[in-house]
mmCIF file of C-alpha atoms in Angstrom:
data_model
loop_
_atom_site.group_PDB
_atom_site.id
_atom_site.type_symbol
_atom_site.label_atom_id
_atom_site.label_comp_id
_atom_site.label_asym_id
_atom_site.label_seq_id
_atom_site.Cartn_x
_atom_site.Cartn_y
_atom_site.Cartn_z
ATOM 1 C CA MET A 1 105.716 99.811 117.904
ATOM 2 C CA GLN A 2 103.426 101.612 120.864
ATOM 3 C CA LYS A 3 99.630 102.038 119.857
ATOM 4 C CA ILE A 4 98.095 105.099 119.384
ATOM 5 C CA LEU A 5 94.842 103.862 118.422
ATOM 6 C CA GLU A 6 92.416 101.153 119.640
ATOM 7 C CA VAL A 7 88.780 100.739 118.097
ATOM 8 C CA ARG A 8 86.771 97.670 119.543
ATOM 9 C CA ASN A 9 83.584 96.137 118.280
ATOM 10 C CA LEU A 10 82.884 99.524 116.750
ATOM 11 C CA THR A 11 79.227 99.461 115.596
ATOM 12 C CA LYS A 12 76.728 102.455 114.087
ATOM 13 C CA LYS A 13 73.087 101.770 112.879
ATOM 14 C CA TYR A 14 70.943 103.848 111.038
ATOM 15 C CA CYS A 15 67.013 103.563 110.873
ATOM 16 C CA GLU A 16 64.862 104.193 108.010
ATOM 17 C CA GLY A 17 61.416 103.543 108.996
ATOM 18 C CA THR A 18 61.014 100.128 110.232
ATOM 19 C CA VAL A 19 64.466 99.339 108.359
ATOM 20 C CA GLU A 20 67.622 99.035 110.262
ATOM 21 C CA SER A 21 71.215 99.089 108.452
ATOM 22 C CA LEU A 22 74.442 98.649 109.971
ATOM 23 C CA ALA A 23 77.041 101.247 108.617
ATOM 24 C CA VAL A 24 79.724 100.055 110.525
ATOM 25 C CA ASP A 25 79.765 96.253 112.086
ATOM 26 C CA HIS A 26 81.714 95.310 115.155
ATOM 27 C CA ILE A 27 84.934 96.880 113.297
ATOM 28 C CA SER A 28 87.904 96.145 115.645
ATOM 29 C CA LEU A 29 91.121 98.108 114.427
ATOM 30 C CA ASP A 30 94.480 98.678 115.947
ATOM 31 C CA VAL A 31 96.550 101.959 114.758
ATOM 32 C CA ALA A 32 100.512 102.292 115.931
ATOM 33 C CA ALA A 33 102.319 105.617 116.368
ATOM 34 C CA ARG A 34 103.766 106.572 113.187
ATOM 35 C CA GLU A 35 101.830 104.516 110.893
ATOM 36 C CA PHE A 36 100.090 105.601 107.550
ATOM 37 C CA VAL A 37 96.860 103.335 107.273
ATOM 38 C CA ILE A 38 94.766 103.558 104.049
ATOM 39 C CA ILE A 39 91.030 102.295 104.247
ATOM 40 C CA MET A 40 89.140 101.295 101.308
ATOM 41 C CA GLY A 41 85.865 99.751 100.081
ATOM 42 C CA ALA A 42 83.263 100.179 97.332
ATOM 43 C CA SER A 43 80.964 103.217 98.065
ATOM 44 C CA GLY A 44 78.942 102.579 100.884
ATOM 45 C CA SER A 45 80.904 100.123 102.592
ATOM 46 C CA GLY A 46 81.463 102.238 105.513
ATOM 47 C CA LYS A 47 84.908 104.205 104.995
ATOM 48 C CA THR A 48 83.425 107.569 106.319
ATOM 49 C CA SER A 49 81.132 106.599 108.657
ATOM 50 C CA LEU A 50 84.147 104.612 110.257
ATOM 51 C CA LEU A 51 86.487 107.619 109.823
ATOM 52 C CA HIS A 52 83.804 110.016 111.257
ATOM 53 C CA LEU A 53 83.286 107.454 114.303
ATOM 54 C CA ILE A 54 86.880 107.827 115.538
ATOM 55 C CA ALA A 55 87.186 111.339 115.183
ATOM 56 C CA GLY A 56 84.012 111.834 117.341
ATOM 57 C CA ILE A 57 82.142 113.633 114.898
ATOM 58 C CA ASP A 58 79.554 111.017 114.717
ATOM 59 C CA ASP A 59 78.436 108.829 118.121
ATOM 60 C CA PHE A 60 78.470 105.212 117.627
ATOM 61 C CA ASP A 61 75.945 102.493 119.139
ATOM 62 C CA GLU A 62 78.516 99.775 120.620
ATOM 63 C CA GLY A 63 82.284 99.519 120.971
ATOM 64 C CA THR A 64 85.116 101.511 122.266
ATOM 65 C CA VAL A 65 87.448 104.080 120.835
ATOM 66 C CA LEU A 66 90.544 104.720 122.688
ATOM 67 C CA LEU A 67 92.996 107.376 121.416
ATOM 68 C CA LYS A 68 96.510 107.382 123.533
ATOM 69 C CA ASN A 69 94.897 105.234 126.084
ATOM 70 C CA THR A 70 91.809 107.841 126.378
ATOM 71 C CA ASP A 71 88.177 106.349 126.246
ATOM 72 C CA PHE A 72 87.343 109.463 123.598
ATOM 73 C CA GLY A 73 84.271 107.957 122.419
ATOM 74 C CA GLN A 74 82.606 108.190 126.115
ATOM 75 C CA MET A 75 83.159 111.690 126.907
ATOM 76 C CA ARG A 76 80.658 114.458 127.064
ATOM 77 C CA GLU A 77 80.553 116.821 124.146
ATOM 78 C CA LYS A 78 82.215 119.690 125.313
ATOM 79 C CA ALA A 79 85.407 117.659 126.459
ATOM 80 C CA LYS A 80 85.551 115.868 123.730
ATOM 81 C CA THR A 81 85.569 118.835 121.630
ATOM 82 C CA ILE A 82 88.135 120.019 123.508
ATOM 83 C CA PHE A 83 90.095 116.359 123.138
ATOM 84 C CA ARG A 84 89.559 116.471 119.372
ATOM 85 C CA ARG A 85 91.161 119.922 118.809
ATOM 86 C CA GLU A 86 94.362 118.757 120.930
ATOM 87 C CA ASN A 87 94.737 115.325 119.395
ATOM 88 C CA ILE A 88 93.003 114.727 115.979
ATOM 89 C CA GLY A 89 93.548 116.695 112.749
ATOM 90 C CA ILE A 90 90.899 116.334 110.390
ATOM 91 C CA VAL A 91 90.850 116.817 106.560
ATOM 92 C CA PHE A 92 88.076 116.230 104.194
ATOM 93 C CA GLN A 93 87.641 116.090 100.433
ATOM 94 C CA GLN A 94 86.685 119.575 100.382
ATOM 95 C CA HIS A 95 89.381 121.815 101.734
ATOM 96 C CA CYS A 96 86.635 123.670 104.312
ATOM 97 C CA LEU A 97 89.030 126.507 104.483
ATOM 98 C CA ILE A 98 86.969 129.563 105.988
ATOM 99 C CA PRO A 99 86.765 132.027 102.805
ATOM 100 C CA ASP A 100 86.722 135.077 104.590
ATOM 101 C CA LEU A 101 90.436 134.388 105.962
ATOM 102 C CA THR A 102 93.655 134.035 104.222
ATOM 103 C CA VAL A 103 95.643 130.996 104.228
ATOM 104 C CA TYR A 104 97.600 132.468 107.285
ATOM 105 C CA GLU A 105 94.551 133.546 109.196
ATOM 106 C CA ASN A 106 93.087 129.753 108.509
ATOM 107 C CA MET A 107 96.216 128.402 109.888
ATOM 108 C CA ILE A 108 96.421 130.328 112.871
ATOM 109 C CA LEU A 109 92.594 129.984 113.843
ATOM 110 C CA PRO A 110 93.071 126.691 115.256
ATOM 111 C CA MET A 111 96.159 127.843 117.739
ATOM 112 C CA MET A 112 94.092 130.536 118.664
ATOM 113 C CA LEU A 113 90.973 128.529 119.337
ATOM 114 C CA ALA A 114 93.717 125.980 121.244
ATOM 115 C CA GLY A 115 94.532 129.132 123.225
ATOM 116 C CA LYS A 116 98.367 128.628 121.968
ATOM 117 C CA MET A 117 98.850 132.281 120.659
ATOM 118 C CA ALA A 118 101.517 134.186 122.269
ATOM 119 C CA LYS A 119 102.421 137.951 122.461
ATOM 120 C CA GLY A 120 105.844 139.235 121.656
ATOM 121 C CA LYS A 121 108.931 137.175 120.947
ATOM 122 C CA GLU A 122 106.929 134.325 120.818
ATOM 123 C CA LYS A 123 104.044 135.255 118.467
ATOM 124 C CA ASP A 124 107.007 135.858 115.781
ATOM 125 C CA SER A 125 108.068 132.224 116.464
ATOM 126 C CA VAL A 126 104.700 131.301 115.787
ATOM 127 C CA LYS A 127 104.544 133.377 112.815
ATOM 128 C CA ASN A 128 107.772 131.943 111.451
ATOM 129 C CA THR A 129 106.710 128.278 112.179
ATOM 130 C CA ILE A 130 103.439 128.730 109.926
ATOM 131 C CA LEU A 131 105.422 130.391 107.322
ATOM 132 C CA LYS A 132 108.223 127.763 107.212
ATOM 133 C CA LEU A 133 105.589 125.063 107.177
ATOM 134 C CA CYS A 134 104.094 127.208 104.123
ATOM 135 C CA GLY A 135 107.383 127.305 102.335
ATOM 136 C CA GLN A 136 107.958 123.319 102.589
ATOM 137 C CA CYS A 137 104.657 122.907 100.747
ATOM 138 C CA GLY A 138 104.887 125.918 98.136
ATOM 139 C CA LEU A 139 102.694 127.992 100.017
ATOM 140 C CA LYS A 140 105.124 130.727 101.154
ATOM 141 C CA GLU A 141 103.996 133.070 98.550
ATOM 142 C CA HIS A 142 100.137 132.367 99.138
ATOM 143 C CA THR A 143 99.586 133.137 102.366
ATOM 144 C CA ASP A 144 97.931 136.396 101.951
ATOM 145 C CA LYS A 145 95.761 135.036 99.860
ATOM 146 C CA TYR A 146 92.153 134.021 100.465
ATOM 147 C CA PRO A 147 91.061 130.174 99.429
ATOM 148 C CA SER A 148 89.042 131.453 96.287
ATOM 149 C CA GLN A 149 92.682 132.709 94.672
ATOM 150 C CA LEU A 150 94.367 129.278 95.353
ATOM 151 C CA SER A 151 93.952 126.145 92.953
ATOM 152 C CA GLY A 152 92.534 123.163 94.318
ATOM 153 C CA GLY A 153 95.852 121.435 94.950
ATOM 154 C CA GLN A 154 96.792 124.546 96.873
ATOM 155 C CA GLN A 155 93.711 124.696 98.955
ATOM 156 C CA GLN A 156 94.242 121.151 100.033
ATOM 157 C CA ARG A 157 97.706 121.599 100.858
ATOM 158 C CA ALA A 158 96.620 124.618 103.137
ATOM 159 C CA SER A 159 93.840 122.665 104.932
ATOM 160 C CA ILE A 160 96.474 119.354 105.768
ATOM 161 C CA LEU A 161 98.780 122.249 106.972
ATOM 162 C CA ARG A 162 95.838 123.796 109.137
ATOM 163 C CA ALA A 163 95.016 120.142 110.461
ATOM 164 C CA ILE A 164 98.419 119.426 111.885
ATOM 165 C CA ILE A 165 99.456 123.124 112.841
ATOM 166 C CA ASN A 166 98.758 121.956 116.152
ATOM 167 C CA ARG A 167 100.806 118.808 115.997
ATOM 168 C CA PRO A 168 97.996 116.480 116.836
ATOM 169 C CA PRO A 169 98.914 112.655 117.809
ATOM 170 C CA LEU A 170 96.657 111.473 114.859
ATOM 171 C CA LEU A 171 95.268 113.058 111.558
ATOM 172 C CA LEU A 172 92.303 111.573 109.617
ATOM 173 C CA CYS A 173 91.950 112.311 105.970
ATOM 174 C CA ASP A 174 88.719 111.750 103.915
ATOM 175 C CA GLU A 175 89.432 111.311 100.284
ATOM 176 C CA PRO A 176 91.554 114.236 100.252
ATOM 177 C CA THR A 177 92.817 113.931 96.775
ATOM 178 C CA GLY A 178 89.522 112.933 95.439
ATOM 179 C CA SER A 179 88.659 116.237 93.555
ATOM 180 C CA LEU A 180 92.368 116.604 92.490
ATOM 181 C CA ASN A 181 94.078 116.155 89.059
ATOM 182 C CA SER A 182 97.165 113.791 88.788
ATOM 183 C CA ALA A 183 99.588 116.486 89.583
ATOM 184 C CA GLN A 184 97.812 117.561 92.303
ATOM 185 C CA THR A 185 97.051 114.637 93.899
ATOM 186 C CA GLU A 186 100.928 113.837 93.614
ATOM 187 C CA ILE A 187 102.136 116.968 95.223
ATOM 188 C CA VAL A 188 99.329 116.480 98.341
ATOM 189 C CA MET A 189 100.567 112.914 98.636
ATOM 190 C CA LYS A 190 104.266 113.803 98.829
ATOM 191 C CA LEU A 191 103.191 116.151 101.654
ATOM 192 C CA LEU A 192 101.429 113.549 103.729
ATOM 193 C CA HIS A 193 104.317 111.053 103.291
ATOM 194 C CA LEU A 194 106.837 113.990 104.535
ATOM 195 C CA LEU A 195 104.569 114.105 107.565
ATOM 196 C CA ASN A 196 104.288 110.691 108.059
ATOM 197 C CA LYS A 197 108.176 110.436 107.732
ATOM 198 C CA GLU A 198 108.739 113.030 110.152
ATOM 199 C CA GLY A 199 106.246 111.109 112.766
ATOM 200 C CA GLN A 200 102.608 111.837 112.017
ATOM 201 C CA THR A 201 100.277 109.165 112.591
ATOM 202 C CA ILE A 202 97.898 109.284 109.374
ATOM 203 C CA ILE A 203 94.349 107.220 108.417
ATOM 204 C CA LEU A 204 93.446 108.018 104.737
ATOM 205 C CA VAL A 205 90.491 107.089 102.959
ATOM 206 C CA THR A 206 90.610 106.859 99.168
ATOM 207 C CA HIS A 207 89.210 104.916 96.076
ATOM 208 C CA ASP A 208 92.632 105.395 94.220
ATOM 209 C CA ILE A 209 94.918 102.940 93.863
ATOM 210 C CA LYS A 210 97.810 104.808 93.185
ATOM 211 C CA VAL A 211 97.094 106.736 96.604
ATOM 212 C CA ALA A 212 96.742 103.771 98.759
ATOM 213 C CA ALA A 213 99.698 102.414 97.474
ATOM 214 C CA ARG A 214 101.529 105.311 99.423
ATOM 215 C CA GLY A 215 100.563 103.915 102.626
ATOM 216 C CA LYS A 216 102.193 101.329 104.894
ATOM 217 C CA ARG A 217 98.818 99.173 105.494
ATOM 218 C CA VAL A 218 95.676 99.093 103.570
ATOM 219 C CA VAL A 219 92.311 97.860 105.374
ATOM 220 C CA PHE A 220 89.774 96.978 103.143
ATOM 221 C CA LEU A 221 85.960 97.339 104.174
ATOM 222 C CA LYS A 222 83.012 95.406 102.574
ATOM 223 C CA ASP A 223 79.262 96.049 104.314
ATOM 224 C CA GLY A 224 80.681 97.581 107.179
ATOM 225 C CA SER A 225 83.134 95.318 108.270
ATOM 226 C CA VAL A 226 86.832 94.369 107.561
ATOM 227 C CA ASP A 227 87.136 92.153 104.900
ATOM 228 C CA GLY A 228 91.110 91.716 104.586
ATOM 229 C CA GLU A 229 94.388 93.989 105.363
ATOM 230 C CA LEU A 230 97.467 94.444 103.053
ATOM 231 C CA VAL A 231 100.682 95.120 104.830
ATOM 232 C CA PHE A 232 103.411 96.683 102.484
ATOM 233 C CA PRO A 233 107.146 95.871 102.588
ATOM 234 C CA GLU A 234 109.241 98.829 103.510
ATOM 235 C CA THR A 235 111.645 97.538 100.558
ATOM 236 C CA TYR A 236 111.950 95.450 97.731
ATOM 237 C CA GLN A 237 114.930 93.694 96.617
ATOM 238 C CA ASP A 238 114.764 94.157 93.139
ATOM 239 C CA SER A 239 113.200 97.541 93.028
ATOM 240 C CA VAL A 240 115.341 100.482 93.929
ATOM 241 C CA THR A 241 113.747 103.909 93.164
ATOM 242 C CA ARG A 242 110.472 105.033 94.693
ATOM 243 C CA ASP A 243 108.602 104.832 91.323
ATOM 244 C CA GLU A 244 109.474 101.055 90.985
ATOM 245 C CA ILE A 245 108.693 100.599 94.655
ATOM 246 C CA CYS A 246 104.934 102.416 93.930
ATOM 247 C CA GLN A 247 104.526 100.228 90.783
ATOM 248 C CA ARG A 248 105.106 96.979 93.042
ATOM 249 C CA ARG A 249 102.977 98.098 95.311
ATOM 250 C CA GLU A 250 100.249 98.724 93.082
ATOM 251 C CA LYS A 251 100.308 95.628 91.463
ATOM 252 C CA GLU A 252 99.875 93.931 94.857
ATOM 253 C CA LEU A 253 97.366 95.796 95.779
ATOM 254 C CA LEU A 254 95.135 95.655 92.456
ATOM 255 C CA HIS A 255 95.710 91.662 93.490
ATOM 256 C CA PHE A 256 94.838 92.117 96.673
ATOM 257 C CA LEU A 257 91.281 94.177 95.590
ATOM 258 C CA GLN A 258 90.473 91.879 92.784
ATOM 259 C CA LYS A 259 90.336 88.899 95.384
ATOM 260 C CA ARG A 260 87.749 90.846 97.267
ATOM 261 C CA GLY A 261 85.641 91.910 93.931
ATOM 262 C CA TRP A 262 86.765 95.153 93.514
#
């Protein structure tokens, strides 16, 4: 399958006085188009740092980041911002919706920044697209509401739709269910699974085994380095339903994590 992301020897150092620490230690990682990659590891293992480096939010000290065969990491800041806007969607643990804008306005803002807003019939088409997405995610009746009027799960679904409204090739999610209850988490994961099924490439950081079992591959980090990978089979001969497959994956993942001192 075609690679969408190539990370090579990525390194990020932090200094406190005379003490130097490696948040990301020469990590190499390939991600294929349509993959759903999970990043796991203990607190301080470099998960969020890696995601921020891939997104170009932070600068790295060594290595390369190639997204769609473009050396994203070496771009100047303005070019990097434009490239990120067109190619990467980002979802954080806290939804980061703009409080003074409605759900609809939050979703249309990235299109305006990307110069994709149109007039007349095309503008109506954009509105219909947003309403259709909201309808698929249970938000159609909430498009005129402000973030403070939504539940945590609704806010996170809105932030995910905002992140993918411009159809970026890569979606990065940093603990998107970390502040949600189990019911809200299930709804958000169903949305991400649907997006992946439709072709969206996703990299997601999580501590939650149930969330991680919904991905296709788990990359485990320890002290800033890759300490192992687990690739899930698509199906199991003796497991038929989605719940049974998830249960099998959770058992495999737990065994994988325990071997690494989880």
